[in-house]
XYZ file of C-alpha atoms in Angstrom:
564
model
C 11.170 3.372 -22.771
C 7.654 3.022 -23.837
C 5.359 2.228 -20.872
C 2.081 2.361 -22.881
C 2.064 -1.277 -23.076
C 2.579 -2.471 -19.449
C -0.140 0.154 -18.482
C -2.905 -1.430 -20.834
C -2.112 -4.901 -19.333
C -1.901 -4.371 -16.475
C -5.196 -2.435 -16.486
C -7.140 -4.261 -19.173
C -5.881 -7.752 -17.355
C -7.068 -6.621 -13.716
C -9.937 -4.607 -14.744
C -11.268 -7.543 -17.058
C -10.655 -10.210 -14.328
C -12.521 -7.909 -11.705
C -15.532 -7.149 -13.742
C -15.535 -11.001 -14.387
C -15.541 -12.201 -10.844
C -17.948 -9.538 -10.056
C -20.651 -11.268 -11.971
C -20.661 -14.276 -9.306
C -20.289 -12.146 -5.785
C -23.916 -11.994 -5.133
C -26.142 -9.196 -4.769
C -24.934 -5.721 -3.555
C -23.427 -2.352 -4.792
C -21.247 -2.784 -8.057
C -18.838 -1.280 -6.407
C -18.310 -3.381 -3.573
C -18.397 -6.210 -6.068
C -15.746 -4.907 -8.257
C -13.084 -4.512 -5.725
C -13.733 -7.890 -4.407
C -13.433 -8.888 -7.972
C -9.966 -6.955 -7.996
C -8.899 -9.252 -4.742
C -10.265 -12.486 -6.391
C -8.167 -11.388 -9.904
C -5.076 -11.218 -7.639
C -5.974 -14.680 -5.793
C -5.881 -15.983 -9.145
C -3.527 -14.467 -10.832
C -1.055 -15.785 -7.876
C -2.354 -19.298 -7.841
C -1.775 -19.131 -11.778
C 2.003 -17.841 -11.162
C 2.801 -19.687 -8.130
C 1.700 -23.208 -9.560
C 4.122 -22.452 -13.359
C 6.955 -21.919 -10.985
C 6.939 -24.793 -9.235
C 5.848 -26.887 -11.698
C 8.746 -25.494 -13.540
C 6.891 -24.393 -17.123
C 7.240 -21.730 -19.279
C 5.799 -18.124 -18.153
C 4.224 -18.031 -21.365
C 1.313 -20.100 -20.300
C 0.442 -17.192 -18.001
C -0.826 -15.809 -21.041
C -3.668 -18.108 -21.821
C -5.656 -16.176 -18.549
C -5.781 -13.148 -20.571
C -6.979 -14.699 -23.461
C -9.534 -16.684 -21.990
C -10.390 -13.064 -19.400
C -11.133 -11.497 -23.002
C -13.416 -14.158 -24.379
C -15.302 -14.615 -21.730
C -15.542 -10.649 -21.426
C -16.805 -10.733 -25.197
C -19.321 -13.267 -23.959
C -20.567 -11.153 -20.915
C -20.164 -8.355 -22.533
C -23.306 -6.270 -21.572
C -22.964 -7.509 -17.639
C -19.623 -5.861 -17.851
C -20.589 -2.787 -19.347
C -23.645 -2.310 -17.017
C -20.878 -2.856 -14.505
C -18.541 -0.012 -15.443
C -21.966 2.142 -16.531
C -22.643 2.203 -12.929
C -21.541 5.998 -11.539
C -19.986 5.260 -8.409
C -17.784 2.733 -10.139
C -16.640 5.138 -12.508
C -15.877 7.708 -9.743
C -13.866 5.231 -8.315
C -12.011 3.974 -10.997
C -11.477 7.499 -11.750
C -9.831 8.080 -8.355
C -7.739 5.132 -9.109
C -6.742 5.986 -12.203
C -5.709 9.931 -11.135
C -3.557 8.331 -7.813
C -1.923 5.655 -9.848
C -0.802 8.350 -12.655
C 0.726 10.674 -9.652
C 2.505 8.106 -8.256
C 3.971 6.804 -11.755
C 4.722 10.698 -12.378
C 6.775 10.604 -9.333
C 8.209 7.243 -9.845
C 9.568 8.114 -13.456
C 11.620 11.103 -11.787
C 13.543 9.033 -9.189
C 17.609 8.458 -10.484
C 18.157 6.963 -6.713
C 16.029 5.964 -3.803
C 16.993 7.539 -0.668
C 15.541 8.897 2.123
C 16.201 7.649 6.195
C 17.965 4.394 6.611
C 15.591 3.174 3.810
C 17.923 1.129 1.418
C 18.468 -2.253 0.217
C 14.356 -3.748 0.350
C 13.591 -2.176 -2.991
C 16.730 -4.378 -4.706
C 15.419 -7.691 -2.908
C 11.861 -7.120 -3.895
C 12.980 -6.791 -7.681
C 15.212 -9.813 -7.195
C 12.550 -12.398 -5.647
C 10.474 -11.643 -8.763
C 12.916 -12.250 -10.825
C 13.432 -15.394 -8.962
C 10.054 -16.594 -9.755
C 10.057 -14.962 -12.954
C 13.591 -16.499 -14.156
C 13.368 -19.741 -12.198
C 16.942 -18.912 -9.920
C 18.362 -21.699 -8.116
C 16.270 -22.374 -5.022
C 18.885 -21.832 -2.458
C 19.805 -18.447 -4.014
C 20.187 -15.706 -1.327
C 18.674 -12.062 -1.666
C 20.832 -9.174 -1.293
C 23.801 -12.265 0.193
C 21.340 -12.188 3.672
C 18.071 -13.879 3.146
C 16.304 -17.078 1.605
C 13.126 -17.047 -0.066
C 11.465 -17.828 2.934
C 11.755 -14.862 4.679
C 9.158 -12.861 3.036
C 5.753 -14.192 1.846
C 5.554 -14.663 -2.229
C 1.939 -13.003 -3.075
C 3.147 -9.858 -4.427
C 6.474 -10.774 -5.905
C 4.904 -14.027 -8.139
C 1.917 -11.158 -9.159
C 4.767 -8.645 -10.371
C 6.549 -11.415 -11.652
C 3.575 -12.467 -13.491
C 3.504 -9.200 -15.569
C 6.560 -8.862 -16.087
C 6.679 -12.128 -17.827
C 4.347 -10.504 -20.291
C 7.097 -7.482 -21.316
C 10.565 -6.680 -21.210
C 10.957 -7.278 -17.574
C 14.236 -5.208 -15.907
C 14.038 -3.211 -12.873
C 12.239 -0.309 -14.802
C 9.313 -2.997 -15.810
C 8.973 -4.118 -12.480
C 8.806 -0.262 -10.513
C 5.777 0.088 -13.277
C 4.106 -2.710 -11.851
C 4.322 -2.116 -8.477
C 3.650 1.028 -8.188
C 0.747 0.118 -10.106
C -0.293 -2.860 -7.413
C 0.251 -0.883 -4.597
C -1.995 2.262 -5.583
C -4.617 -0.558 -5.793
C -4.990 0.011 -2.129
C -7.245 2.999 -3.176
C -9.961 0.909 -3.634
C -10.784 -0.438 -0.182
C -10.027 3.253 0.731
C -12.673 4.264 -1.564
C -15.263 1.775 -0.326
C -14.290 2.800 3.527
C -14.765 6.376 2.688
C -18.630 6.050 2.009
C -19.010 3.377 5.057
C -17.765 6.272 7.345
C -18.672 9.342 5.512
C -22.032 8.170 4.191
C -21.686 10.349 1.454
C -20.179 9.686 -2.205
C -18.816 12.944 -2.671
C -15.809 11.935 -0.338
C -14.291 10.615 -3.243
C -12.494 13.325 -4.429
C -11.265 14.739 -0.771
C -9.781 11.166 -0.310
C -7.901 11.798 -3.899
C -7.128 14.804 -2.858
C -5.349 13.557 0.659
C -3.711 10.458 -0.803
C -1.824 12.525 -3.335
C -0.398 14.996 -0.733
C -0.106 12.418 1.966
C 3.945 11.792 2.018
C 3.423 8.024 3.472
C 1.237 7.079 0.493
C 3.576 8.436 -2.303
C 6.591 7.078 -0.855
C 5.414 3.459 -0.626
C 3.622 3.668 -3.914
C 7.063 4.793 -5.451
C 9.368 2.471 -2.816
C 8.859 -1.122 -4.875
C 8.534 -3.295 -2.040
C 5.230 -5.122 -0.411
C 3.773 -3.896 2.763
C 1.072 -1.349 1.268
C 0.087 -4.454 -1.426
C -0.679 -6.089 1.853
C -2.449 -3.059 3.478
C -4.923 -3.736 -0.319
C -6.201 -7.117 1.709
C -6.188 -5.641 5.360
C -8.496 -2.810 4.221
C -10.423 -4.705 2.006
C -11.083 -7.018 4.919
C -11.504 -3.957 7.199
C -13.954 -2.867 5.445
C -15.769 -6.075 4.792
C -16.589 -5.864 8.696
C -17.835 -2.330 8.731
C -20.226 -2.911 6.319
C -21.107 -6.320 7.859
C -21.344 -5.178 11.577
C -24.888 -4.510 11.277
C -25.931 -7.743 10.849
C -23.260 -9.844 11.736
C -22.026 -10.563 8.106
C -18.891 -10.780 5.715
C -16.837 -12.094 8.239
C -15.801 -14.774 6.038
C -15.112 -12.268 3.217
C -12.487 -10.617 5.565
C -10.662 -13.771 6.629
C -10.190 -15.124 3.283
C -8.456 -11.601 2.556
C -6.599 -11.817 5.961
C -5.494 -15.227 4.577
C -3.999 -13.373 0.761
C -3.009 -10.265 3.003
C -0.915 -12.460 5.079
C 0.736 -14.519 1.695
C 1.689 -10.868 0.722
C 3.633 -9.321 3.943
C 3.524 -10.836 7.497
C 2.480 -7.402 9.084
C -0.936 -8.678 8.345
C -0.447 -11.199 11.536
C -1.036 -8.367 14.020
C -4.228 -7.611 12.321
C -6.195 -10.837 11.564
C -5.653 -10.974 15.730
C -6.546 -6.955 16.311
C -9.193 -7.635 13.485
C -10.896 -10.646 14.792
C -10.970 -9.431 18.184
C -12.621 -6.313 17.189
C -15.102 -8.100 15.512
C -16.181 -10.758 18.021
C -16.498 -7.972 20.545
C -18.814 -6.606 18.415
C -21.205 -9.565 17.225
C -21.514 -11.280 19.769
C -25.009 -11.010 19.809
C -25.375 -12.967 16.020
C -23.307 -15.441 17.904
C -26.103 -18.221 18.131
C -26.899 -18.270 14.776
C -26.142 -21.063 12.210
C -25.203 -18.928 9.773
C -22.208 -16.854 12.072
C -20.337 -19.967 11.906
C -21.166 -21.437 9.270
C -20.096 -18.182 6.903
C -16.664 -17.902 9.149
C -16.251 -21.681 8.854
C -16.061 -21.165 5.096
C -13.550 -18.267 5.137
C -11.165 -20.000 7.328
C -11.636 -23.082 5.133
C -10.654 -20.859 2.316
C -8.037 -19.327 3.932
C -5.761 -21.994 5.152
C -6.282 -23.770 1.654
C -5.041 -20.595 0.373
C -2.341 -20.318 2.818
C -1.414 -24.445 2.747
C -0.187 -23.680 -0.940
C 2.699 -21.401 -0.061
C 3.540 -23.578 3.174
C 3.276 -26.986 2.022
C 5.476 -26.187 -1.194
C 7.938 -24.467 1.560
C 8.212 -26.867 3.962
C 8.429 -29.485 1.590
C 11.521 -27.859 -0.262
C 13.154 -25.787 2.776
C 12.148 -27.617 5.663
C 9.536 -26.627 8.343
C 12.055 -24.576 10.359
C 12.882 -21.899 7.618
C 9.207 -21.338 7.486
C 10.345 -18.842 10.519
C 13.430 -18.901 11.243
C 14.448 -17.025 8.087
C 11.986 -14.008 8.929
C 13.024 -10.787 9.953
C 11.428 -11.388 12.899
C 13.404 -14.237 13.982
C 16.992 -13.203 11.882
C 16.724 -10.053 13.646
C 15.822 -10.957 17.750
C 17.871 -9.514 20.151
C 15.056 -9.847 23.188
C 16.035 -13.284 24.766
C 14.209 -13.044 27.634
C 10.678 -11.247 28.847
C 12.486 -8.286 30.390
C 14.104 -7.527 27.500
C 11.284 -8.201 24.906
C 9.390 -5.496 27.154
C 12.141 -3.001 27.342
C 12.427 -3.049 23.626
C 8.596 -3.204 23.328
C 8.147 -0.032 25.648
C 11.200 1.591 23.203
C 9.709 1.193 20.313
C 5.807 2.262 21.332
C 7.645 5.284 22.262
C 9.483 5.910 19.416
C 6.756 5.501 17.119
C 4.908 8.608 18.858
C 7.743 10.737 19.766
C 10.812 9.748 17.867
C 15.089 9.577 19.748
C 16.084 13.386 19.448
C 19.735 11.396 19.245
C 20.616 7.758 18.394
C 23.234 6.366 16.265
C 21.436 5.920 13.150
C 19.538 9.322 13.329
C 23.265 10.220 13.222
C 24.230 8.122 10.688
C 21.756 9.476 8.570
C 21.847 13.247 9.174
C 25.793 12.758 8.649
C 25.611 15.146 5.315
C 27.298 18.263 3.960
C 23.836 18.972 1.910
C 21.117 20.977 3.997
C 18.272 20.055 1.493
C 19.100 16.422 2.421
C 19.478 16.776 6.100
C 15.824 18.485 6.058
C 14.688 16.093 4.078
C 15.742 13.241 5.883
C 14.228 14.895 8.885
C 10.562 15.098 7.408
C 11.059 11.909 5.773
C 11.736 10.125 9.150
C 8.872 12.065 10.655
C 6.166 11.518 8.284
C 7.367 7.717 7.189
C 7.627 6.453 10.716
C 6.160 8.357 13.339
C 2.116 7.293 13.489
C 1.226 10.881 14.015
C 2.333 12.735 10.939
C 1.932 9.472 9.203
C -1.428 11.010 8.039
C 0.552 14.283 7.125
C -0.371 17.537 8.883
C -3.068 18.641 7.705
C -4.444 14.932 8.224
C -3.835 15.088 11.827
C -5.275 18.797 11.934
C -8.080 17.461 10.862
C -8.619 14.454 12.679
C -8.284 16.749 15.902
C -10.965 18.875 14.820
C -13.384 17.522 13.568
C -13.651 13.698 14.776
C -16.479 14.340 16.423
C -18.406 15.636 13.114
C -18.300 12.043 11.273
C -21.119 9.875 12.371
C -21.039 6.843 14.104
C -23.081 4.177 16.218
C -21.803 2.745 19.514
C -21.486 -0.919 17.861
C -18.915 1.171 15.524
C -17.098 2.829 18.031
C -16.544 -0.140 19.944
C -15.089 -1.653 16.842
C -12.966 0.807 15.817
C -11.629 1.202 19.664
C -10.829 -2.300 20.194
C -8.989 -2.546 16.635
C -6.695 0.348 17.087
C -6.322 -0.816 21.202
C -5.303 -3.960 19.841
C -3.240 -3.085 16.464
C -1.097 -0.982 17.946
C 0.818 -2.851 20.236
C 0.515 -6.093 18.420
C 1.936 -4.336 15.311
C 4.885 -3.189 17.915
C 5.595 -6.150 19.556
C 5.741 -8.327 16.187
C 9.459 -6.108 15.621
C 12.625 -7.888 17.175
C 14.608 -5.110 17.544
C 14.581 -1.260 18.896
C 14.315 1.136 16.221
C 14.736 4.630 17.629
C 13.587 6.619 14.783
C 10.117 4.926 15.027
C 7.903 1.634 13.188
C 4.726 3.461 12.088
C 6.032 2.017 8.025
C 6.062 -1.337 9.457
C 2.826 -2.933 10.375
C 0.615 0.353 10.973
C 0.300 1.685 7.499
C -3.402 0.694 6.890
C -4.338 2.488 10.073
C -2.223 5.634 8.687
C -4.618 5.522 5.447
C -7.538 4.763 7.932
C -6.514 7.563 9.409
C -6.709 9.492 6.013
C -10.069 8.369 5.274
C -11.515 9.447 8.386
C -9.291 13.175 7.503
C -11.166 12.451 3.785
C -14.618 11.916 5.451
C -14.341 15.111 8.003
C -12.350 17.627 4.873
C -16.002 17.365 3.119
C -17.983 18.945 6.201
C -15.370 21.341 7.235
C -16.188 25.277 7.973
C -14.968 27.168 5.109
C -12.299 29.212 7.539
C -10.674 25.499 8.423
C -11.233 24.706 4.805
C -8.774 26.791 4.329
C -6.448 26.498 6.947
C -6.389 22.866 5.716
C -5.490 23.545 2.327
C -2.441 25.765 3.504
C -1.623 23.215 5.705
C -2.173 20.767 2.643
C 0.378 22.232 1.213
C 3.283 22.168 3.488
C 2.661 18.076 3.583
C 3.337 18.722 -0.366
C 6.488 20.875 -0.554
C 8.070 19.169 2.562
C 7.381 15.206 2.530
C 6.993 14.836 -0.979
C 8.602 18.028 -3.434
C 11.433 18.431 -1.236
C 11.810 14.292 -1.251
C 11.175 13.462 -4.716
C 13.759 16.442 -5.960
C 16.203 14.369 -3.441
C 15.719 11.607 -5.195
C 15.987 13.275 -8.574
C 19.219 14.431 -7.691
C 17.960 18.371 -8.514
C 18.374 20.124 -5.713
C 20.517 22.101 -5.789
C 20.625 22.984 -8.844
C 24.107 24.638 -9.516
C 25.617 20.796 -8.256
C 26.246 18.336 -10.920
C 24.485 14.676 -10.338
C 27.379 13.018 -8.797
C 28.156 16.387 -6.604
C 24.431 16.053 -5.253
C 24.967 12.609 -4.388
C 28.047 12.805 -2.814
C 26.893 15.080 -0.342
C 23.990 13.055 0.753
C 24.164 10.433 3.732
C 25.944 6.976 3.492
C 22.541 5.015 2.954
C 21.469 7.224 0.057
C 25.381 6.474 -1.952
C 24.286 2.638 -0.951
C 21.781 2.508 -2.722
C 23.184 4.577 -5.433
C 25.954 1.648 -5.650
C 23.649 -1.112 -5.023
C 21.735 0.404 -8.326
C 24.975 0.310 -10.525
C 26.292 -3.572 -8.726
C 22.900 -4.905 -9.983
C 23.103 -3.490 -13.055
C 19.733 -1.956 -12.919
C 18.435 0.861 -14.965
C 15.290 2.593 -13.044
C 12.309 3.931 -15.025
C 13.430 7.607 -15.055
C 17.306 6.677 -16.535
C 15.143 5.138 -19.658
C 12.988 8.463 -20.387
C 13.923 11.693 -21.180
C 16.300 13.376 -18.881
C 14.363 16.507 -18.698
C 11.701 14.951 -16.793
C 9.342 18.119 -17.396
C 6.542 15.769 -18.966
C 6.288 13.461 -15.419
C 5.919 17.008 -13.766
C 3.639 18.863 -15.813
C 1.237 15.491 -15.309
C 1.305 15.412 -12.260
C 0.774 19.293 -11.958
C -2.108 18.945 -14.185
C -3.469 15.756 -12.001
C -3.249 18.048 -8.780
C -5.205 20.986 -10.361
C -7.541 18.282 -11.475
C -8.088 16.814 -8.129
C -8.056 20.140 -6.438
C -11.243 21.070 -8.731
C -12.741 17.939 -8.198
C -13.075 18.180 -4.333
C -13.825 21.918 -4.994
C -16.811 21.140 -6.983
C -17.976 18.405 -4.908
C -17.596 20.344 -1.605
C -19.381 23.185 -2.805
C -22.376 20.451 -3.974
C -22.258 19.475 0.088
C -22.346 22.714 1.669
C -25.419 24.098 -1.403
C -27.278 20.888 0.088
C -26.493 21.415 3.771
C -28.147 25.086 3.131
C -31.159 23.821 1.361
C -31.862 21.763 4.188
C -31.096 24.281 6.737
């Protein structure tokens, strides 16, 4: 399978769109204005997909947007290049670029998803955009269990949208969203500098997100919750750089508004988000212009958000608006007693995982010790909030928070957010789950996390330089070698394909079967079997980043000793 093609759509489409859009955001840095470009392209590109479904015409119409993207890119043509001339844009497309090729290294290596009771998601992702992509019968059900309804369409009508555009198959639609969801670099990127102050965290962010097991995992597991963390962050960030002066709150509820089309976890956050923010300008309060600019965003924002509900109410009926979420399917917590037992449960588990519980047994119940360890990093980096940001992340968190600058306006910001996202995030879950919900609703506070790890890497002591880097490394070989080798079905090597998989755990032969009911090929069974190209890229990527950061922390510490 030749992927060439969906890569230069996908990035000549988005990239085109973003440099467009940033043309008409106003004064600022170019690159603040090309990842809110990147959010508008999305907005559109939705409202574009969204409107051919249900109007019930051809995908082929989609492609008039890149046409008319290119002209009007001919026509602004030395805007755009000034643009992408700009040298912190290029160091952060450049960072994009490098995390979206390690993740599509990994992704092109995986014969079978597994890991923890993961299984299932990835199969109705790929099936609701081939729903809008196909035009199935409206009262199909995903996986036999749930109606469109019960997920948000954002993400599914933008993969849709490009797949329309190729092929389309399972394999075309992991390439696409593993390309959407390493989009979430960019916010990352812009958060870096508002908490860093310094450019040259770049490269330690690259550097963290690669070896960071959460972020390859859900850039490699095709379903939606880190497309959604791409709006959170975006609008996270939007109110760090506006706290100042009481500014861009509008920004950041129009992209509460999209984050919230995309996965409901965002719900915890516009509250947690909103709240941190009024706590902390509530001195612009009595201006005009407070209100005025968050008057706007929410205006934008529920027009956004009427689209989806409208159309859904209008052809499901108001009550499967909720009813057929998770959220509601899954409720067990009847009464207040029992929503706070299961609340207390699960805040618990998220920190400190069950040492025993039926599924941790279900899933440990394997004759293969590789999978058995692996499942038992997997659960502890995928949904534990601790080792969400990986060892070493946590390491340095511990160490060195109190080296990254910050004002008391900020700290009250950040300490009401995460006081408020936490247990909101917790209590939005119906049901206990013992092995911990950090992969739920708190995966943009995991990569906040990493940023902050990112910001304090860059002004480390050269003796926990190194100690992080060892530790760095552990993160690598345990949550994400050891996984992806798993998943590969190599390991160990003397068993045959169908010997490895056999002595794996019950979810990881689901989805095994689940692959071969559907009839769905993944990316790696349609490349060579060897799969030594994906890893000697991704090898070479690592060495790449790894003398990257090198460089740049060495530029740091030469300046810190001039000064000094």
């Amino acid at each position: 399978m030749n992927i060439l093609p969906q890569l230069l759509f996908f990035f000549g489409i988005n990239l085109t769109l973003a440099a467009l859009f940033s043309q008409i955001m106003g004064p600022g840095r170019p690159a603040v204005r090309l990842v809110l470009g990147f959010a508008a392209g999305f907005i559109l590109q939705f409202l574009i997909g969204f409107g051919l479904y249900a109007a019930q015409l051809p995908w082929v119409l989609y492609l008039i947007l890149p046409l008319l993207a290119g002209v009007a890119a001919v026509w602004r043509l030395k805007p755009v290049l000034k643009l992408f001339g700009n040298s912190e844009v290029r160091t952060i497309l450049l960072g994009w670029l490098m995390v979206s090729g390690w993740s599509l290294a990994f992704q092109s290596l995986i014969y079978v998803y597994s890991g923890g009771g993961w299984a299932g998601d990835h199969i109705e992702h790929f099936q609701r955009a081939s729903f809008f992509l196909h035009h199935w019968p409206r009262d199909y059900l995903f996986i036999n269990i749930a109606g469109l309804t019960a997920r948000p369409p954002l993400a599914n009508v933008l993969v849709a949208s490009w797949m329309s555009t190729g092929p389309g198959g399972f394999a075309n639609y992991q390439v696409f969203n593993t390309l959407l969801c390493c989009c979430t670099f960019l916010p990352l990127a812009l958060l870096v500098r508002n908490v860093s102050g310094k450019r040259r965290a770049y490269a330690a962010l690259v550097l963290l997100l690669m070896v960071n097991p959460l972020w390859v995992q859900n850039t490699t597991f095709p379903w939606t919750k880190l497309a959604a963390a791409f709006f959170i962050l975006l609008a996270v960030e939007r109110c760090v750089a506006g706290l100042a002066r009481g500014r861009h709150h509008g920004t950041a509820i129009l992209l509460l508004a999209a984050g919230g089309l995309t996965h409901y976890s965002t719900g915890p956050w516009a509250v947690a988000l909103g709240s941190a923010w009024l706590a902390t300008t509530y001195p612009y309060a009595s201006r005009v212009r407070y209100w005025r600019e968050a008057a706007c965003g929410l205006a934008g924002g529920l027009a956004l958000v009427s689209i989806w509900v409208f159309w859904a109410a209008r052809v499901y009926g108001w009550s499967a608006l909720w009813g057929e979420t998770s959220t509601a399917r899954d409720s067990t917590a009847h009464t207040l007693a029992l929503f706070l037992q299961d609340f207390s449960a699960n805040l618990w588990y998220t920190f400190v995982p069950a040492e025993y519980s039926p599924i941790r047994d279900l899933i440990m119940q394997q004759s293969s010790v590789w999978g058995r360890l692996r499942d038992a990093a997997f659960n502890l980096y995928q949904q534990t909030l601790p080792l969400g940001v990986g060892i070493a992340g946590l390491l340095l968190l511990a160490l060195t928070a109190k080296q990254i600058p910050t004002h008391r306006r900020a700290l009250l910001f950040w300490g009401v957010l995460v006081a408020l996202v936490i247990p909101l995030s917790i209590a939005s879950h119906a049901s206990v789950v013992d092995m911990g919900m950090a992969h739920v609703c708190l995966q943009p506070l995991v990569l906040i996390g990493t940023t902050l790890a990112a910001a304090a890497l860059v002004r480390t002591t050269l003796s926990m330089f190194r100690i992080s880097i060892a530790v760095l490394s552990i993160d690598l070989l345990l949550g994400i070698v050891l996984h992806i080798m798993v998943e590969r079905l190599w390991i160990p090597p003397w068993r045959s394909p169908i010997e490895t998989l056999n002595s794996l755990n019950a979810v990881s032969r689901t989805n095994y079967f689940g692959k071969l009911s559907t009839n769905s090929p993944y990316l790696a069974d349609l490349l060579p079997p060897s799969g030594v190209i994906p890893v000697v890229f991704a090898v070479l990527l690592l060495i790449l980043a790894a003398i990257r950061f090198n460089r740049e922390r060495q530029a740091i510490m030469a300046k810190q000793k001039a000064r000094s």
